[in-house]
Amino acid sequence: MDQEKIEEELGKIVQSLDKGVHLETTLQEEGGWVAILSKGSHSDRTNLSQDLLDGFLNRGEGEKELRKALGKVIGKLNRMVQKRR
């Protein structure tokens, strides 16, 4: 799988969920990928399985699971930003 394509597609999902959160990068690790998201001075990461990304990019399956995984990180980042104010 191409890292640029993964970042492009994940970036679209992240922007649709929260315009204030940015996809910093994706890293390939053993057994899957890691997506690093940031908002303000905070950042967090989520692990995404190879099968989930492969199904989404090649067959259009698993978008709900992908949105849920990214949404959890976005929610955590939003709570971290609120605590600093």
PDB file of N, CA, C and O in Angstrom:
ATOM      1  N   MET A   1       0.839  -1.184   0.000  1.00  0.00           N
ATOM      2  CA  MET A   1       0.000   0.000   0.000  1.00  0.00           C
ATOM      3  C   MET A   1       0.883   1.246   0.000  1.00  0.00           C
ATOM      4  O   MET A   1       1.946   1.258   0.591  1.00  0.00           O
ATOM      5  N   ASP A   2       0.381   2.263  -0.631  1.00  0.00           N
ATOM      6  CA  ASP A   2       1.113   3.509  -0.794  1.00  0.00           C
ATOM      7  C   ASP A   2       0.806   4.449   0.377  1.00  0.00           C
ATOM      8  O   ASP A   2      -0.356   4.760   0.656  1.00  0.00           O
ATOM      9  N   GLN A   3       1.845   4.919   1.063  1.00  0.00           N
ATOM     10  CA  GLN A   3       1.662   5.786   2.224  1.00  0.00           C
ATOM     11  C   GLN A   3       0.963   7.090   1.851  1.00  0.00           C
ATOM     12  O   GLN A   3       0.130   7.586   2.610  1.00  0.00           O
ATOM     13  N   GLU A   4       1.267   7.647   0.691  1.00  0.00           N
ATOM     14  CA  GLU A   4       0.624   8.897   0.271  1.00  0.00           C
ATOM     15  C   GLU A   4      -0.880   8.719   0.102  1.00  0.00           C
ATOM     16  O   GLU A   4      -1.661   9.586   0.499  1.00  0.00           O
ATOM     17  N   LYS A   5      -1.295   7.595  -0.473  1.00  0.00           N
ATOM     18  CA  LYS A   5      -2.721   7.334  -0.657  1.00  0.00           C
ATOM     19  C   LYS A   5      -3.414   7.157   0.685  1.00  0.00           C
ATOM     20  O   LYS A   5      -4.513   7.669   0.902  1.00  0.00           O
ATOM     21  N   ILE A   6      -2.752   6.461   1.598  1.00  0.00           N
ATOM     22  CA  ILE A   6      -3.317   6.266   2.941  1.00  0.00           C
ATOM     23  C   ILE A   6      -3.492   7.611   3.628  1.00  0.00           C
ATOM     24  O   ILE A   6      -4.548   7.897   4.199  1.00  0.00           O
ATOM     25  N   GLU A   7      -2.455   8.449   3.584  1.00  0.00           N
ATOM     26  CA  GLU A   7      -2.541   9.761   4.242  1.00  0.00           C
ATOM     27  C   GLU A   7      -3.617  10.637   3.612  1.00  0.00           C
ATOM     28  O   GLU A   7      -4.322  11.359   4.317  1.00  0.00           O
ATOM     29  N   GLU A   8      -3.765  10.562   2.314  1.00  0.00           N
ATOM     30  CA  GLU A   8      -4.794  11.355   1.632  1.00  0.00           C
ATOM     31  C   GLU A   8      -6.195  10.935   2.077  1.00  0.00           C
ATOM     32  O   GLU A   8      -7.026  11.780   2.435  1.00  0.00           O
ATOM     33  N   GLU A   9      -6.451   9.638   2.082  1.00  0.00           N
ATOM     34  CA  GLU A   9      -7.781   9.142   2.449  1.00  0.00           C
ATOM     35  C   GLU A   9      -8.077   9.347   3.930  1.00  0.00           C
ATOM     36  O   GLU A   9      -9.187   9.753   4.296  1.00  0.00           O
ATOM     37  N   LEU A  10      -7.104   9.086   4.800  1.00  0.00           N
ATOM     38  CA  LEU A  10      -7.315   9.301   6.228  1.00  0.00           C
ATOM     39  C   LEU A  10      -7.487  10.787   6.525  1.00  0.00           C
ATOM     40  O   LEU A  10      -8.284  11.166   7.386  1.00  0.00           O
ATOM     41  N   GLY A  11      -6.751  11.634   5.815  1.00  0.00           N
ATOM     42  CA  GLY A  11      -6.881  13.081   5.991  1.00  0.00           C
ATOM     43  C   GLY A  11      -8.285  13.568   5.667  1.00  0.00           C
ATOM     44  O   GLY A  11      -8.833  14.430   6.349  1.00  0.00           O
ATOM     45  N   LYS A  12      -8.892  12.995   4.624  1.00  0.00           N
ATOM     46  CA  LYS A  12     -10.271  13.353   4.272  1.00  0.00           C
ATOM     47  C   LYS A  12     -11.233  12.978   5.392  1.00  0.00           C
ATOM     48  O   LYS A  12     -12.137  13.747   5.737  1.00  0.00           O
ATOM     49  N   ILE A  13     -11.047  11.796   5.968  1.00  0.00           N
ATOM     50  CA  ILE A  13     -11.930  11.347   7.043  1.00  0.00           C
ATOM     51  C   ILE A  13     -11.751  12.231   8.274  1.00  0.00           C
ATOM     52  O   ILE A  13     -12.728  12.655   8.896  1.00  0.00           O
ATOM     53  N   VAL A  14     -10.502  12.525   8.627  1.00  0.00           N
ATOM     54  CA  VAL A  14     -10.227  13.361   9.800  1.00  0.00           C
ATOM     55  C   VAL A  14     -10.862  14.738   9.626  1.00  0.00           C
ATOM     56  O   VAL A  14     -11.512  15.257  10.538  1.00  0.00           O
ATOM     57  N   GLN A  15     -10.719  15.342   8.455  1.00  0.00           N
ATOM     58  CA  GLN A  15     -11.293  16.659   8.204  1.00  0.00           C
ATOM     59  C   GLN A  15     -12.817  16.632   8.250  1.00  0.00           C
ATOM     60  O   GLN A  15     -13.444  17.595   8.664  1.00  0.00           O
ATOM     61  N   SER A  16     -13.415  15.516   7.818  1.00  0.00           N
ATOM     62  CA  SER A  16     -14.872  15.426   7.870  1.00  0.00           C
ATOM     63  C   SER A  16     -15.366  15.290   9.307  1.00  0.00           C
ATOM     64  O   SER A  16     -16.475  15.709   9.628  1.00  0.00           O
ATOM     65  N   LEU A  17     -14.543  14.726  10.179  1.00  0.00           N
ATOM     66  CA  LEU A  17     -14.939  14.554  11.580  1.00  0.00           C
ATOM     67  C   LEU A  17     -14.691  15.817  12.399  1.00  0.00           C
ATOM     68  O   LEU A  17     -15.502  16.170  13.253  1.00  0.00           O
ATOM     69  N   ASP A  18     -13.559  16.504  12.167  1.00  0.00           N
ATOM     70  CA  ASP A  18     -13.232  17.706  12.927  1.00  0.00           C
ATOM     71  C   ASP A  18     -12.222  18.530  12.127  1.00  0.00           C
ATOM     72  O   ASP A  18     -11.093  18.095  11.917  1.00  0.00           O
ATOM     73  N   LYS A  19     -12.610  19.710  11.717  1.00  0.00           N
ATOM     74  CA  LYS A  19     -11.750  20.539  10.880  1.00  0.00           C
ATOM     75  C   LYS A  19     -10.550  21.112  11.639  1.00  0.00           C
ATOM     76  O   LYS A  19      -9.580  21.545  11.037  1.00  0.00           O
ATOM     77  N   GLY A  20     -10.577  21.079  12.958  1.00  0.00           N
ATOM     78  CA  GLY A  20      -9.470  21.603  13.756  1.00  0.00           C
ATOM     79  C   GLY A  20      -8.379  20.593  14.027  1.00  0.00           C
ATOM     80  O   GLY A  20      -7.343  20.923  14.584  1.00  0.00           O
ATOM     81  N   VAL A  21      -8.592  19.348  13.640  1.00  0.00           N
ATOM     82  CA  VAL A  21      -7.614  18.284  13.871  1.00  0.00           C
ATOM     83  C   VAL A  21      -6.899  17.990  12.555  1.00  0.00           C
ATOM     84  O   VAL A  21      -7.512  17.987  11.493  1.00  0.00           O
ATOM     85  N   HIS A  22      -5.598  17.741  12.641  1.00  0.00           N
ATOM     86  CA  HIS A  22      -4.789  17.478  11.452  1.00  0.00           C
ATOM     87  C   HIS A  22      -4.147  16.109  11.543  1.00  0.00           C
ATOM     88  O   HIS A  22      -3.686  15.705  12.603  1.00  0.00           O
ATOM     89  N   LEU A  23      -4.107  15.430  10.426  1.00  0.00           N
ATOM     90  CA  LEU A  23      -3.362  14.182  10.321  1.00  0.00           C
ATOM     91  C   LEU A  23      -1.908  14.565  10.086  1.00  0.00           C
ATOM     92  O   LEU A  23      -1.574  15.145   9.054  1.00  0.00           O
ATOM     93  N   GLU A  24      -1.053  14.295  11.054  1.00  0.00           N
ATOM     94  CA  GLU A  24       0.360  14.650  10.925  1.00  0.00           C
ATOM     95  C   GLU A  24       1.079  13.688   9.994  1.00  0.00           C
ATOM     96  O   GLU A  24       1.764  14.114   9.078  1.00  0.00           O
ATOM     97  N   THR A  25       0.952  12.387  10.259  1.00  0.00           N
ATOM     98  CA  THR A  25       1.639  11.397   9.441  1.00  0.00           C
ATOM     99  C   THR A  25       1.078  10.010   9.712  1.00  0.00           C
ATOM    100  O   THR A  25       0.319   9.817  10.661  1.00  0.00           O
ATOM    101  N   THR A  26       1.457   9.092   8.869  1.00  0.00           N
ATOM    102  CA  THR A  26       1.172   7.685   9.110  1.00  0.00           C
ATOM    103  C   THR A  26       2.500   6.939   9.070  1.00  0.00           C
ATOM    104  O   THR A  26       3.393   7.285   8.299  1.00  0.00           O
ATOM    105  N   LEU A  27       2.614   5.950   9.925  1.00  0.00           N
ATOM    106  CA  LEU A  27       3.830   5.153  10.008  1.00  0.00           C
ATOM    107  C   LEU A  27       3.462   3.683   9.901  1.00  0.00           C
ATOM    108  O   LEU A  27       2.492   3.244  10.533  1.00  0.00           O
ATOM    109  N   GLN A  28       4.233   2.949   9.128  1.00  0.00           N
ATOM    110  CA  GLN A  28       3.975   1.514   9.030  1.00  0.00           C
ATOM    111  C   GLN A  28       4.745   0.817  10.134  1.00  0.00           C
ATOM    112  O   GLN A  28       5.941   1.038  10.323  1.00  0.00           O
ATOM    113  N   GLU A  29       4.026   0.003  10.901  1.00  0.00           N
ATOM    114  CA  GLU A  29       4.630  -0.787  11.957  1.00  0.00           C
ATOM    115  C   GLU A  29       4.289  -2.240  11.727  1.00  0.00           C
ATOM    116  O   GLU A  29       3.520  -2.565  10.821  1.00  0.00           O
ATOM    117  N   GLU A  30       4.836  -3.078  12.542  1.00  0.00           N
ATOM    118  CA  GLU A  30       4.586  -4.506  12.418  1.00  0.00           C
ATOM    119  C   GLU A  30       3.095  -4.790  12.599  1.00  0.00           C
ATOM    120  O   GLU A  30       2.510  -4.457  13.619  1.00  0.00           O
ATOM    121  N   GLY A  31       2.482  -5.370  11.582  1.00  0.00           N
ATOM    122  CA  GLY A  31       1.075  -5.747  11.683  1.00  0.00           C
ATOM    123  C   GLY A  31       0.081  -4.650  11.348  1.00  0.00           C
ATOM    124  O   GLY A  31      -1.115  -4.860  11.464  1.00  0.00           O
ATOM    125  N   GLY A  32       0.532  -3.470  10.977  1.00  0.00           N
ATOM    126  CA  GLY A  32      -0.429  -2.426  10.646  1.00  0.00           C
ATOM    127  C   GLY A  32       0.199  -1.059  10.508  1.00  0.00           C
ATOM    128  O   GLY A  32       1.385  -0.934  10.235  1.00  0.00           O
ATOM    129  N   TRP A  33      -0.627  -0.056  10.697  1.00  0.00           N
ATOM    130  CA  TRP A  33      -0.218   1.341  10.529  1.00  0.00           C
ATOM    131  C   TRP A  33      -0.568   2.134  11.774  1.00  0.00           C
ATOM    132  O   TRP A  33      -1.493   1.781  12.503  1.00  0.00           O
ATOM    133  N   VAL A  34       0.138   3.228  11.991  1.00  0.00           N
ATOM    134  CA  VAL A  34      -0.135   4.161  13.076  1.00  0.00           C
ATOM    135  C   VAL A  34      -0.446   5.504  12.445  1.00  0.00           C
ATOM    136  O   VAL A  34       0.304   5.978  11.592  1.00  0.00           O
ATOM    137  N   ALA A  35      -1.558   6.104  12.846  1.00  0.00           N
ATOM    138  CA  ALA A  35      -1.921   7.441  12.385  1.00  0.00           C
ATOM    139  C   ALA A  35      -1.720   8.406  13.551  1.00  0.00           C
ATOM    140  O   ALA A  35      -2.217   8.169  14.651  1.00  0.00           O
ATOM    141  N   ILE A  36      -0.969   9.475  13.319  1.00  0.00           N
ATOM    142  CA  ILE A  36      -0.698  10.474  14.347  1.00  0.00           C
ATOM    143  C   ILE A  36      -1.506  11.725  14.001  1.00  0.00           C
ATOM    144  O   ILE A  36      -1.365  12.285  12.921  1.00  0.00           O
ATOM    145  N   LEU A  37      -2.359  12.131  14.950  1.00  0.00           N
ATOM    146  CA  LEU A  37      -3.229  13.287  14.776  1.00  0.00           C
ATOM    147  C   LEU A  37      -2.817  14.370  15.760  1.00  0.00           C
ATOM    148  O   LEU A  37      -2.306  14.076  16.840  1.00  0.00           O
ATOM    149  N   SER A  38      -3.072  15.633  15.411  1.00  0.00           N
ATOM    150  CA  SER A  38      -2.742  16.721  16.324  1.00  0.00           C
ATOM    151  C   SER A  38      -3.821  17.793  16.288  1.00  0.00           C
ATOM    152  O   SER A  38      -4.533  17.960  15.301  1.00  0.00           O
ATOM    153  N   LYS A  39      -3.903  18.487  17.406  1.00  0.00           N
ATOM    154  CA  LYS A  39      -4.776  19.664  17.523  1.00  0.00           C
ATOM    155  C   LYS A  39      -4.078  20.623  18.470  1.00  0.00           C
ATOM    156  O   LYS A  39      -3.808  20.270  19.620  1.00  0.00           O
ATOM    157  N   GLY A  40      -3.766  21.801  17.978  1.00  0.00           N
ATOM    158  CA  GLY A  40      -3.011  22.753  18.795  1.00  0.00           C
ATOM    159  C   GLY A  40      -1.645  22.180  19.116  1.00  0.00           C
ATOM    160  O   GLY A  40      -0.928  21.715  18.234  1.00  0.00           O
ATOM    161  N   SER A  41      -1.299  22.180  20.391  1.00  0.00           N
ATOM    162  CA  SER A  41       0.000  21.652  20.798  1.00  0.00           C
ATOM    163  C   SER A  41      -0.074  20.200  21.248  1.00  0.00           C
ATOM    164  O   SER A  41       0.913  19.647  21.718  1.00  0.00           O
ATOM    165  N   HIS A  42      -1.226  19.574  21.104  1.00  0.00           N
ATOM    166  CA  HIS A  42      -1.426  18.192  21.542  1.00  0.00           C
ATOM    167  C   HIS A  42      -1.423  17.238  20.359  1.00  0.00           C
ATOM    168  O   HIS A  42      -1.853  17.591  19.262  1.00  0.00           O
ATOM    169  N   SER A  43      -0.951  16.039  20.604  1.00  0.00           N
ATOM    170  CA  SER A  43      -1.011  15.015  19.567  1.00  0.00           C
ATOM    171  C   SER A  43      -1.271  13.669  20.215  1.00  0.00           C
ATOM    172  O   SER A  43      -0.986  13.461  21.400  1.00  0.00           O
ATOM    173  N   ASP A  44      -1.813  12.751  19.446  1.00  0.00           N
ATOM    174  CA  ASP A  44      -2.101  11.401  19.911  1.00  0.00           C
ATOM    175  C   ASP A  44      -2.072  10.490  18.700  1.00  0.00           C
ATOM    176  O   ASP A  44      -2.061  10.954  17.564  1.00  0.00           O
ATOM    177  N   ARG A  45      -2.092   9.207  18.927  1.00  0.00           N
ATOM    178  CA  ARG A  45      -1.967   8.245  17.849  1.00  0.00           C
ATOM    179  C   ARG A  45      -2.980   7.129  17.999  1.00  0.00           C
ATOM    180  O   ARG A  45      -3.485   6.878  19.088  1.00  0.00           O
ATOM    181  N   THR A  46      -3.257   6.471  16.889  1.00  0.00           N
ATOM    182  CA  THR A  46      -4.120   5.305  16.894  1.00  0.00           C
ATOM    183  C   THR A  46      -3.503   4.238  16.008  1.00  0.00           C
ATOM    184  O   THR A  46      -2.858   4.554  15.008  1.00  0.00           O
ATOM    185  N   ASN A  47      -3.686   3.001  16.402  1.00  0.00           N
ATOM    186  CA  ASN A  47      -3.197   1.874  15.619  1.00  0.00           C
ATOM    187  C   ASN A  47      -4.306   1.401  14.691  1.00  0.00           C
ATOM    188  O   ASN A  47      -5.438   1.218  15.122  1.00  0.00           O
ATOM    189  N   LEU A  48      -3.971   1.202  13.436  1.00  0.00           N
ATOM    190  CA  LEU A  48      -4.923   0.742  12.434  1.00  0.00           C
ATOM    191  C   LEU A  48      -4.379  -0.550  11.824  1.00  0.00           C
ATOM    192  O   LEU A  48      -3.217  -0.592  11.411  1.00  0.00           O
ATOM    193  N   SER A  49      -5.205  -1.575  11.764  1.00  0.00           N
ATOM    194  CA  SER A  49      -4.735  -2.852  11.239  1.00  0.00           C
ATOM    195  C   SER A  49      -4.553  -2.790   9.724  1.00  0.00           C
ATOM    196  O   SER A  49      -5.217  -2.016   9.030  1.00  0.00           O
ATOM    197  N   GLN A  50      -3.670  -3.616   9.248  1.00  0.00           N
ATOM    198  CA  GLN A  50      -3.402  -3.712   7.810  1.00  0.00           C
ATOM    199  C   GLN A  50      -4.667  -4.123   7.069  1.00  0.00           C
ATOM    200  O   GLN A  50      -4.979  -3.590   6.013  1.00  0.00           O
ATOM    201  N   ASP A  51      -5.410  -5.070   7.642  1.00  0.00           N
ATOM    202  CA  ASP A  51      -6.640  -5.555   6.997  1.00  0.00           C
ATOM    203  C   ASP A  51      -7.690  -4.456   6.885  1.00  0.00           C
ATOM    204  O   ASP A  51      -8.382  -4.356   5.873  1.00  0.00           O
ATOM    205  N   LEU A  52      -7.827  -3.638   7.928  1.00  0.00           N
ATOM    206  CA  LEU A  52      -8.815  -2.558   7.909  1.00  0.00           C
ATOM    207  C   LEU A  52      -8.489  -1.551   6.810  1.00  0.00           C
ATOM    208  O   LEU A  52      -9.359  -1.172   6.019  1.00  0.00           O
ATOM    209  N   LEU A  53      -7.239  -1.124   6.740  1.00  0.00           N
ATOM    210  CA  LEU A  53      -6.845  -0.162   5.709  1.00  0.00           C
ATOM    211  C   LEU A  53      -6.924  -0.760   4.313  1.00  0.00           C
ATOM    212  O   LEU A  53      -7.369  -0.103   3.376  1.00  0.00           O
ATOM    213  N   ASP A  54      -6.519  -2.004   4.183  1.00  0.00           N
ATOM    214  CA  ASP A  54      -6.574  -2.674   2.885  1.00  0.00           C
ATOM    215  C   ASP A  54      -8.020  -2.780   2.403  1.00  0.00           C
ATOM    216  O   ASP A  54      -8.320  -2.487   1.248  1.00  0.00           O
ATOM    217  N   GLY A  55      -8.927  -3.160   3.295  1.00  0.00           N
ATOM    218  CA  GLY A  55     -10.338  -3.262   2.930  1.00  0.00           C
ATOM    219  C   GLY A  55     -10.925  -1.921   2.545  1.00  0.00           C
ATOM    220  O   GLY A  55     -11.694  -1.812   1.590  1.00  0.00           O
ATOM    221  N   PHE A  56     -10.547  -0.874   3.269  1.00  0.00           N
ATOM    222  CA  PHE A  56     -11.084   0.453   2.984  1.00  0.00           C
ATOM    223  C   PHE A  56     -10.556   0.992   1.655  1.00  0.00           C
ATOM    224  O   PHE A  56     -11.318   1.497   0.825  1.00  0.00           O
ATOM    225  N   LEU A  57      -9.256   0.899   1.442  1.00  0.00           N
ATOM    226  CA  LEU A  57      -8.655   1.489   0.246  1.00  0.00           C
ATOM    227  C   LEU A  57      -8.948   0.698  -1.022  1.00  0.00           C
ATOM    228  O   LEU A  57      -9.130   1.278  -2.085  1.00  0.00           O
ATOM    229  N   ASN A  58      -9.019  -0.610  -0.920  1.00  0.00           N
ATOM    230  CA  ASN A  58      -9.173  -1.439  -2.122  1.00  0.00           C
ATOM    231  C   ASN A  58     -10.606  -1.864  -2.409  1.00  0.00           C
ATOM    232  O   ASN A  58     -10.974  -2.020  -3.565  1.00  0.00           O
ATOM    233  N   ARG A  59     -11.399  -2.050  -1.352  1.00  0.00           N
ATOM    234  CA  ARG A  59     -12.757  -2.543  -1.565  1.00  0.00           C
ATOM    235  C   ARG A  59     -13.838  -1.597  -1.049  1.00  0.00           C
ATOM    236  O   ARG A  59     -15.020  -1.856  -1.209  1.00  0.00           O
ATOM    237  N   GLY A  60     -13.440  -0.527  -0.386  1.00  0.00           N
ATOM    238  CA  GLY A  60     -14.428   0.418   0.136  1.00  0.00           C
ATOM    239  C   GLY A  60     -15.164  -0.090   1.359  1.00  0.00           C
ATOM    240  O   GLY A  60     -16.214   0.425   1.706  1.00  0.00           O
ATOM    241  N   GLU A  61     -14.584  -1.070   2.047  1.00  0.00           N
ATOM    242  CA  GLU A  61     -15.215  -1.645   3.238  1.00  0.00           C
ATOM    243  C   GLU A  61     -14.542  -1.115   4.498  1.00  0.00           C
ATOM    244  O   GLU A  61     -13.380  -0.742   4.480  1.00  0.00           O
ATOM    245  N   GLY A  62     -15.278  -1.098   5.601  1.00  0.00           N
ATOM    246  CA  GLY A  62     -14.701  -0.763   6.895  1.00  0.00           C
ATOM    247  C   GLY A  62     -14.598   0.710   7.209  1.00  0.00           C
ATOM    248  O   GLY A  62     -13.891   1.080   8.141  1.00  0.00           O
ATOM    249  N   GLU A  63     -15.298   1.554   6.474  1.00  0.00           N
ATOM    250  CA  GLU A  63     -15.203   2.988   6.759  1.00  0.00           C
ATOM    251  C   GLU A  63     -15.739   3.313   8.148  1.00  0.00           C
ATOM    252  O   GLU A  63     -15.182   4.152   8.859  1.00  0.00           O
ATOM    253  N   LYS A  64     -16.792   2.614   8.564  1.00  0.00           N
ATOM    254  CA  LYS A  64     -17.382   2.861   9.876  1.00  0.00           C
ATOM    255  C   LYS A  64     -16.367   2.578  10.993  1.00  0.00           C
ATOM    256  O   LYS A  64     -16.222   3.375  11.920  1.00  0.00           O
ATOM    257  N   GLU A  65     -15.649   1.475  10.894  1.00  0.00           N
ATOM    258  CA  GLU A  65     -14.649   1.129  11.901  1.00  0.00           C
ATOM    259  C   GLU A  65     -13.491   2.123  11.891  1.00  0.00           C
ATOM    260  O   GLU A  65     -12.966   2.498  12.938  1.00  0.00           O
ATOM    261  N   LEU A  66     -13.105   2.552  10.707  1.00  0.00           N
ATOM    262  CA  LEU A  66     -12.020   3.522  10.573  1.00  0.00           C
ATOM    263  C   LEU A  66     -12.423   4.864  11.178  1.00  0.00           C
ATOM    264  O   LEU A  66     -11.652   5.485  11.912  1.00  0.00           O
ATOM    265  N   ARG A  67     -13.637   5.309  10.901  1.00  0.00           N
ATOM    266  CA  ARG A  67     -14.134   6.568  11.460  1.00  0.00           C
ATOM    267  C   ARG A  67     -14.225   6.484  12.983  1.00  0.00           C
ATOM    268  O   ARG A  67     -13.936   7.451  13.688  1.00  0.00           O
ATOM    269  N   LYS A  68     -14.610   5.320  13.494  1.00  0.00           N
ATOM    270  CA  LYS A  68     -14.728   5.145  14.944  1.00  0.00           C
ATOM    271  C   LYS A  68     -13.355   5.231  15.606  1.00  0.00           C
ATOM    272  O   LYS A  68     -13.194   5.900  16.626  1.00  0.00           O
ATOM    273  N   ALA A  69     -12.357   4.563  15.028  1.00  0.00           N
ATOM    274  CA  ALA A  69     -11.001   4.590  15.585  1.00  0.00           C
ATOM    275  C   ALA A  69     -10.432   6.008  15.573  1.00  0.00           C
ATOM    276  O   ALA A  69      -9.847   6.461  16.561  1.00  0.00           O
ATOM    277  N   LEU A  70     -10.586   6.712  14.458  1.00  0.00           N
ATOM    278  CA  LEU A  70     -10.090   8.086  14.369  1.00  0.00           C
ATOM    279  C   LEU A  70     -10.898   9.019  15.260  1.00  0.00           C
ATOM    280  O   LEU A  70     -10.350   9.945  15.864  1.00  0.00           O
ATOM    281  N   GLY A  71     -12.200   8.778  15.372  1.00  0.00           N
ATOM    282  CA  GLY A  71     -13.063   9.603  16.213  1.00  0.00           C
ATOM    283  C   GLY A  71     -12.701   9.530  17.681  1.00  0.00           C
ATOM    284  O   GLY A  71     -12.809  10.519  18.406  1.00  0.00           O
ATOM    285  N   LYS A  72     -12.260   8.369  18.139  1.00  0.00           N
ATOM    286  CA  LYS A  72     -11.835   8.239  19.532  1.00  0.00           C
ATOM    287  C   LYS A  72     -10.631   9.117  19.826  1.00  0.00           C
ATOM    288  O   LYS A  72     -10.561   9.780  20.858  1.00  0.00           O
ATOM    289  N   VAL A  73      -9.681   9.149  18.910  1.00  0.00           N
ATOM    290  CA  VAL A  73      -8.495   9.989  19.088  1.00  0.00           C
ATOM    291  C   VAL A  73      -8.873  11.461  19.011  1.00  0.00           C
ATOM    292  O   VAL A  73      -8.383  12.278  19.798  1.00  0.00           O
ATOM    293  N   ILE A  74      -9.756  11.808  18.094  1.00  0.00           N
ATOM    294  CA  ILE A  74     -10.204  13.198  17.973  1.00  0.00           C
ATOM    295  C   ILE A  74     -10.898  13.647  19.247  1.00  0.00           C
ATOM    296  O   ILE A  74     -10.662  14.753  19.751  1.00  0.00           O
ATOM    297  N   GLY A  75     -11.746  12.801  19.814  1.00  0.00           N
ATOM    298  CA  GLY A  75     -12.416  13.123  21.074  1.00  0.00           C
ATOM    299  C   GLY A  75     -11.420  13.340  22.199  1.00  0.00           C
ATOM    300  O   GLY A  75     -11.549  14.272  23.004  1.00  0.00           O
ATOM    301  N   LYS A  76     -10.412  12.492  22.253  1.00  0.00           N
ATOM    302  CA  LYS A  76      -9.386  12.625  23.288  1.00  0.00           C
ATOM    303  C   LYS A  76      -8.608  13.931  23.117  1.00  0.00           C
ATOM    304  O   LYS A  76      -8.345  14.637  24.096  1.00  0.00           O
ATOM    305  N   LEU A  77      -8.263  14.268  21.883  1.00  0.00           N
ATOM    306  CA  LEU A  77      -7.552  15.524  21.628  1.00  0.00           C
ATOM    307  C   LEU A  77      -8.405  16.728  22.022  1.00  0.00           C
ATOM    308  O   LEU A  77      -7.895  17.690  22.603  1.00  0.00           O
ATOM    309  N   ASN A  78      -9.691  16.676  21.717  1.00  0.00           N
ATOM    310  CA  ASN A  78     -10.578  17.787  22.081  1.00  0.00           C
ATOM    311  C   ASN A  78     -10.664  17.948  23.596  1.00  0.00           C
ATOM    312  O   ASN A  78     -10.682  19.072  24.104  1.00  0.00           O
ATOM    313  N   ARG A  79     -10.694  16.834  24.329  1.00  0.00           N
ATOM    314  CA  ARG A  79     -10.712  16.921  25.795  1.00  0.00           C
ATOM    315  C   ARG A  79      -9.388  17.470  26.327  1.00  0.00           C
ATOM    316  O   ARG A  79      -9.373  18.245  27.289  1.00  0.00           O
ATOM    317  N   MET A  80      -8.275  17.090  25.717  1.00  0.00           N
ATOM    318  CA  MET A  80      -6.970  17.593  26.153  1.00  0.00           C
ATOM    319  C   MET A  80      -6.870  19.104  25.930  1.00  0.00           C
ATOM    320  O   MET A  80      -6.322  19.826  26.776  1.00  0.00           O
ATOM    321  N   VAL A  81      -7.385  19.599  24.818  1.00  0.00           N
ATOM    322  CA  VAL A  81      -7.350  21.027  24.520  1.00  0.00           C
ATOM    323  C   VAL A  81      -8.215  21.790  25.507  1.00  0.00           C
ATOM    324  O   VAL A  81      -7.835  22.860  25.990  1.00  0.00           O
ATOM    325  N   GLN A  82      -9.373  21.266  25.864  1.00  0.00           N
ATOM    326  CA  GLN A  82     -10.279  21.941  26.801  1.00  0.00           C
ATOM    327  C   GLN A  82      -9.685  22.067  28.184  1.00  0.00           C
ATOM    328  O   GLN A  82      -9.920  23.052  28.879  1.00  0.00           O
ATOM    329  N   LYS A  83      -8.906  21.107  28.626  1.00  0.00           N
ATOM    330  CA  LYS A  83      -8.323  21.132  29.962  1.00  0.00           C
ATOM    331  C   LYS A  83      -7.326  22.262  30.138  1.00  0.00           C
ATOM    332  O   LYS A  83      -7.120  22.743  31.232  1.00  0.00           O
ATOM    333  N   ARG A  84      -6.677  22.674  29.064  1.00  0.00           N
ATOM    334  CA  ARG A  84      -5.643  23.720  29.155  1.00  0.00           C
ATOM    335  C   ARG A  84      -6.243  25.107  29.279  1.00  0.00           C
ATOM    336  O   ARG A  84      -5.580  26.031  29.708  1.00  0.00           O
ATOM    337  N   ARG A  85      -7.472  25.285  28.893  1.00  0.00           N
ATOM    338  CA  ARG A  85      -8.078  26.623  28.895  1.00  0.00           C
ATOM    339  C   ARG A  85      -8.464  27.061  30.273  1.00  0.00           C
ATOM    340  O   ARG A  85      -8.659  26.427  31.182  1.00  0.00           O
TER     341      ARG A  85
END
